[in-house]
């Protein structure tokens, strides 16, 4: 993470909106937990870039299932107040295909999140 404060503002907000709870906190990192799963955000003292590039080797994006299409839309709308913007807005919410109802979000540091409804509604 190039900026831990920004990461907490965007990714921390999203994790908590998805039901994760803050778990650990230290000078250069935070973690959140949901059940047996936990995610860690760390700001490395040895960064080689100031922005994540999802097209380079490494993590492309994280995908999370949400309850339904209404949750996808609510989170996509609310995310704008937390440093996120919608990727592929001209194809939203079917950027992943006609049977894949999802929002693809990118934050100011270049990290992509996919919020996908478990059951895709029929496209009209």
mmCIF file with all atom_site columns, N, CA, C and O in Angstrom, residues 8 10 15 17 24-25 33 48 50 53 70 84 88-89 97 102-103 106 110 112-113:
data_model
loop_
_atom_site.group_PDB
_atom_site.id
_atom_site.type_symbol
_atom_site.label_atom_id
_atom_site.label_alt_id
_atom_site.label_comp_id
_atom_site.label_asym_id
_atom_site.label_entity_id
_atom_site.label_seq_id
_atom_site.pdbx_PDB_ins_code
_atom_site.Cartn_x
_atom_site.Cartn_y
_atom_site.Cartn_z
_atom_site.occupancy
_atom_site.B_iso_or_equiv
_atom_site.pdbx_formal_charge
_atom_site.auth_seq_id
_atom_site.auth_comp_id
_atom_site.auth_asym_id
_atom_site.auth_atom_id
_atom_site.pdbx_PDB_model_num
ATOM 1  N N  . UNK A 1 8   ? -6.925  2.443   4.407   1.00 0.00 ? 8   UNK A N  1
ATOM 2  C CA . UNK A 1 8   ? -7.921  2.253   5.464   1.00 0.00 ? 8   UNK A CA 1
ATOM 3  C C  . UNK A 1 8   ? -9.211  2.969   5.079   1.00 0.00 ? 8   UNK A C  1
ATOM 4  O O  . UNK A 1 8   ? -10.310 2.436   5.269   1.00 0.00 ? 8   UNK A O  1
ATOM 5  N N  . UNK A 1 10  ? -10.400 3.625   2.037   1.00 0.00 ? 10  UNK A N  1
ATOM 6  C CA . UNK A 1 10  ? -11.133 2.979   0.947   1.00 0.00 ? 10  UNK A CA 1
ATOM 7  C C  . UNK A 1 10  ? -11.350 1.485   1.203   1.00 0.00 ? 10  UNK A C  1
ATOM 8  O O  . UNK A 1 10  ? -12.484 1.009   1.266   1.00 0.00 ? 10  UNK A O  1
ATOM 9  N N  . UNK A 1 15  ? -14.286 -3.306  3.413   1.00 0.00 ? 15  UNK A N  1
ATOM 10 C CA . UNK A 1 15  ? -14.274 -4.535  4.194   1.00 0.00 ? 15  UNK A CA 1
ATOM 11 C C  . UNK A 1 15  ? -15.313 -4.496  5.308   1.00 0.00 ? 15  UNK A C  1
ATOM 12 O O  . UNK A 1 15  ? -16.052 -5.468  5.522   1.00 0.00 ? 15  UNK A O  1
ATOM 13 N N  . UNK A 1 17  ? -18.037 -2.653  5.339   1.00 0.00 ? 17  UNK A N  1
ATOM 14 C CA . UNK A 1 17  ? -19.356 -2.690  4.707   1.00 0.00 ? 17  UNK A CA 1
ATOM 15 C C  . UNK A 1 17  ? -19.736 -4.114  4.304   1.00 0.00 ? 17  UNK A C  1
ATOM 16 O O  . UNK A 1 17  ? -20.921 -4.449  4.236   1.00 0.00 ? 17  UNK A O  1
ATOM 17 N N  . UNK A 1 24  ? -6.533  -6.474  13.822  1.00 0.00 ? 24  UNK A N  1
ATOM 18 C CA . UNK A 1 24  ? -5.229  -6.090  14.366  1.00 0.00 ? 24  UNK A CA 1
ATOM 19 C C  . UNK A 1 24  ? -4.839  -4.724  13.818  1.00 0.00 ? 24  UNK A C  1
ATOM 20 O O  . UNK A 1 24  ? -5.281  -4.322  12.750  1.00 0.00 ? 24  UNK A O  1
ATOM 21 N N  . UNK A 1 25  ? -3.959  -4.062  14.564  1.00 0.00 ? 25  UNK A N  1
ATOM 22 C CA . UNK A 1 25  ? -3.477  -2.748  14.147  1.00 0.00 ? 25  UNK A CA 1
ATOM 23 C C  . UNK A 1 25  ? -2.035  -2.591  14.616  1.00 0.00 ? 25  UNK A C  1
ATOM 24 O O  . UNK A 1 25  ? -1.707  -2.921  15.758  1.00 0.00 ? 25  UNK A O  1
ATOM 25 N N  . UNK A 1 33  ? -11.205 -9.147  9.917   1.00 0.00 ? 33  UNK A N  1
ATOM 26 C CA . UNK A 1 33  ? -11.539 -10.564 9.962   1.00 0.00 ? 33  UNK A CA 1
ATOM 27 C C  . UNK A 1 33  ? -13.042 -10.757 9.757   1.00 0.00 ? 33  UNK A C  1
ATOM 28 O O  . UNK A 1 33  ? -13.859 -9.974  10.226  1.00 0.00 ? 33  UNK A O  1
ATOM 29 N N  . UNK A 1 48  ? 8.432   0.125   -4.348  1.00 0.00 ? 48  UNK A N  1
ATOM 30 C CA . UNK A 1 48  ? 9.123   0.393   -5.615  1.00 0.00 ? 48  UNK A CA 1
ATOM 31 C C  . UNK A 1 48  ? 8.266   1.247   -6.545  1.00 0.00 ? 48  UNK A C  1
ATOM 32 O O  . UNK A 1 48  ? 8.726   1.628   -7.613  1.00 0.00 ? 48  UNK A O  1
ATOM 33 N N  . UNK A 1 50  ? 4.517   4.126   -6.494  1.00 0.00 ? 50  UNK A N  1
ATOM 34 C CA . UNK A 1 50  ? 3.567   4.840   -5.643  1.00 0.00 ? 50  UNK A CA 1
ATOM 35 C C  . UNK A 1 50  ? 2.119   4.531   -6.002  1.00 0.00 ? 50  UNK A C  1
ATOM 36 O O  . UNK A 1 50  ? 1.201   5.139   -5.488  1.00 0.00 ? 50  UNK A O  1
ATOM 37 N N  . UNK A 1 53  ? -0.398  -1.388  -9.988  1.00 0.00 ? 53  UNK A N  1
ATOM 38 C CA . UNK A 1 53  ? -0.737  -1.592  -11.398 1.00 0.00 ? 53  UNK A CA 1
ATOM 39 C C  . UNK A 1 53  ? -1.283  -3.005  -11.538 1.00 0.00 ? 53  UNK A C  1
ATOM 40 O O  . UNK A 1 53  ? -0.530  -3.974  -11.532 1.00 0.00 ? 53  UNK A O  1
ATOM 41 N N  . UNK A 1 70  ? -29.136 -5.556  -5.488  1.00 0.00 ? 70  UNK A N  1
ATOM 42 C CA . UNK A 1 70  ? -29.354 -4.308  -4.743  1.00 0.00 ? 70  UNK A CA 1
ATOM 43 C C  . UNK A 1 70  ? -28.123 -3.969  -3.897  1.00 0.00 ? 70  UNK A C  1
ATOM 44 O O  . UNK A 1 70  ? -27.743 -2.799  -3.789  1.00 0.00 ? 70  UNK A O  1
ATOM 45 N N  . UNK A 1 84  ? -13.406 5.371   -4.297  1.00 0.00 ? 84  UNK A N  1
ATOM 46 C CA . UNK A 1 84  ? -13.561 4.400   -5.371  1.00 0.00 ? 84  UNK A CA 1
ATOM 47 C C  . UNK A 1 84  ? -14.260 5.030   -6.567  1.00 0.00 ? 84  UNK A C  1
ATOM 48 O O  . UNK A 1 84  ? -15.052 5.950   -6.415  1.00 0.00 ? 84  UNK A O  1
ATOM 49 N N  . UNK A 1 88  ? -15.337 0.472   -16.144 1.00 0.00 ? 88  UNK A N  1
ATOM 50 C CA . UNK A 1 88  ? -16.229 0.017   -17.214 1.00 0.00 ? 88  UNK A CA 1
ATOM 51 C C  . UNK A 1 88  ? -17.661 0.525   -17.027 1.00 0.00 ? 88  UNK A C  1
ATOM 52 O O  . UNK A 1 88  ? -18.617 -0.250  -17.131 1.00 0.00 ? 88  UNK A O  1
ATOM 53 N N  . UNK A 1 89  ? -17.860 1.811   -16.762 1.00 0.00 ? 89  UNK A N  1
ATOM 54 C CA . UNK A 1 89  ? -19.215 2.301   -16.481 1.00 0.00 ? 89  UNK A CA 1
ATOM 55 C C  . UNK A 1 89  ? -20.185 2.105   -17.653 1.00 0.00 ? 89  UNK A C  1
ATOM 56 O O  . UNK A 1 89  ? -21.382 1.950   -17.428 1.00 0.00 ? 89  UNK A O  1
ATOM 57 N N  . UNK A 1 97  ? -19.997 -10.064 -18.277 1.00 0.00 ? 97  UNK A N  1
ATOM 58 C CA . UNK A 1 97  ? -20.849 -10.937 -19.087 1.00 0.00 ? 97  UNK A CA 1
ATOM 59 C C  . UNK A 1 97  ? -22.306 -10.779 -18.700 1.00 0.00 ? 97  UNK A C  1
ATOM 60 O O  . UNK A 1 97  ? -22.630 -10.267 -17.630 1.00 0.00 ? 97  UNK A O  1
ATOM 61 N N  . UNK A 1 102 ? -22.292 -7.503  -11.559 1.00 0.00 ? 102 UNK A N  1
ATOM 62 C CA . UNK A 1 102 ? -21.195 -7.088  -10.680 1.00 0.00 ? 102 UNK A CA 1
ATOM 63 C C  . UNK A 1 102 ? -20.850 -5.622  -10.884 1.00 0.00 ? 102 UNK A C  1
ATOM 64 O O  . UNK A 1 102 ? -21.157 -5.021  -11.913 1.00 0.00 ? 102 UNK A O  1
ATOM 65 N N  . UNK A 1 103 ? -20.184 -5.066  -9.885  1.00 0.00 ? 103 UNK A N  1
ATOM 66 C CA . UNK A 1 103 ? -19.576 -3.741  -9.979  1.00 0.00 ? 103 UNK A CA 1
ATOM 67 C C  . UNK A 1 103 ? -18.074 -3.933  -9.871  1.00 0.00 ? 103 UNK A C  1
ATOM 68 O O  . UNK A 1 103 ? -17.593 -4.640  -8.985  1.00 0.00 ? 103 UNK A O  1
ATOM 69 N N  . UNK A 1 106 ? -12.332 0.709   -8.713  1.00 0.00 ? 106 UNK A N  1
ATOM 70 C CA . UNK A 1 106 ? -10.900 0.966   -8.564  1.00 0.00 ? 106 UNK A CA 1
ATOM 71 C C  . UNK A 1 106 ? -10.737 2.137   -7.608  1.00 0.00 ? 106 UNK A C  1
ATOM 72 O O  . UNK A 1 106 ? -11.461 3.132   -7.709  1.00 0.00 ? 106 UNK A O  1
ATOM 73 N N  . UNK A 1 110 ? -5.117  2.453   -7.354  1.00 0.00 ? 110 UNK A N  1
ATOM 74 C CA . UNK A 1 110 ? -5.096  1.505   -8.463  1.00 0.00 ? 110 UNK A CA 1
ATOM 75 C C  . UNK A 1 110 ? -5.536  0.089   -8.128  1.00 0.00 ? 110 UNK A C  1
ATOM 76 O O  . UNK A 1 110 ? -5.429  -0.797  -8.969  1.00 0.00 ? 110 UNK A O  1
ATOM 77 N N  . UNK A 1 112 ? -8.211  -2.853  -7.640  1.00 0.00 ? 112 UNK A N  1
ATOM 78 C CA . UNK A 1 112 ? -9.527  -3.179  -8.183  1.00 0.00 ? 112 UNK A CA 1
ATOM 79 C C  . UNK A 1 112 ? -10.238 -4.177  -7.285  1.00 0.00 ? 112 UNK A C  1
ATOM 80 O O  . UNK A 1 112 ? -9.642  -5.139  -6.804  1.00 0.00 ? 112 UNK A O  1
ATOM 81 N N  . UNK A 1 113 ? -11.522 -3.930  -7.089  1.00 0.00 ? 113 UNK A N  1
ATOM 82 C CA . UNK A 1 113 ? -12.405 -4.823  -6.343  1.00 0.00 ? 113 UNK A CA 1
ATOM 83 C C  . UNK A 1 113 ? -13.592 -5.142  -7.244  1.00 0.00 ? 113 UNK A C  1
ATOM 84 O O  . UNK A 1 113 ? -14.116 -4.268  -7.935  1.00 0.00 ? 113 UNK A O  1
#
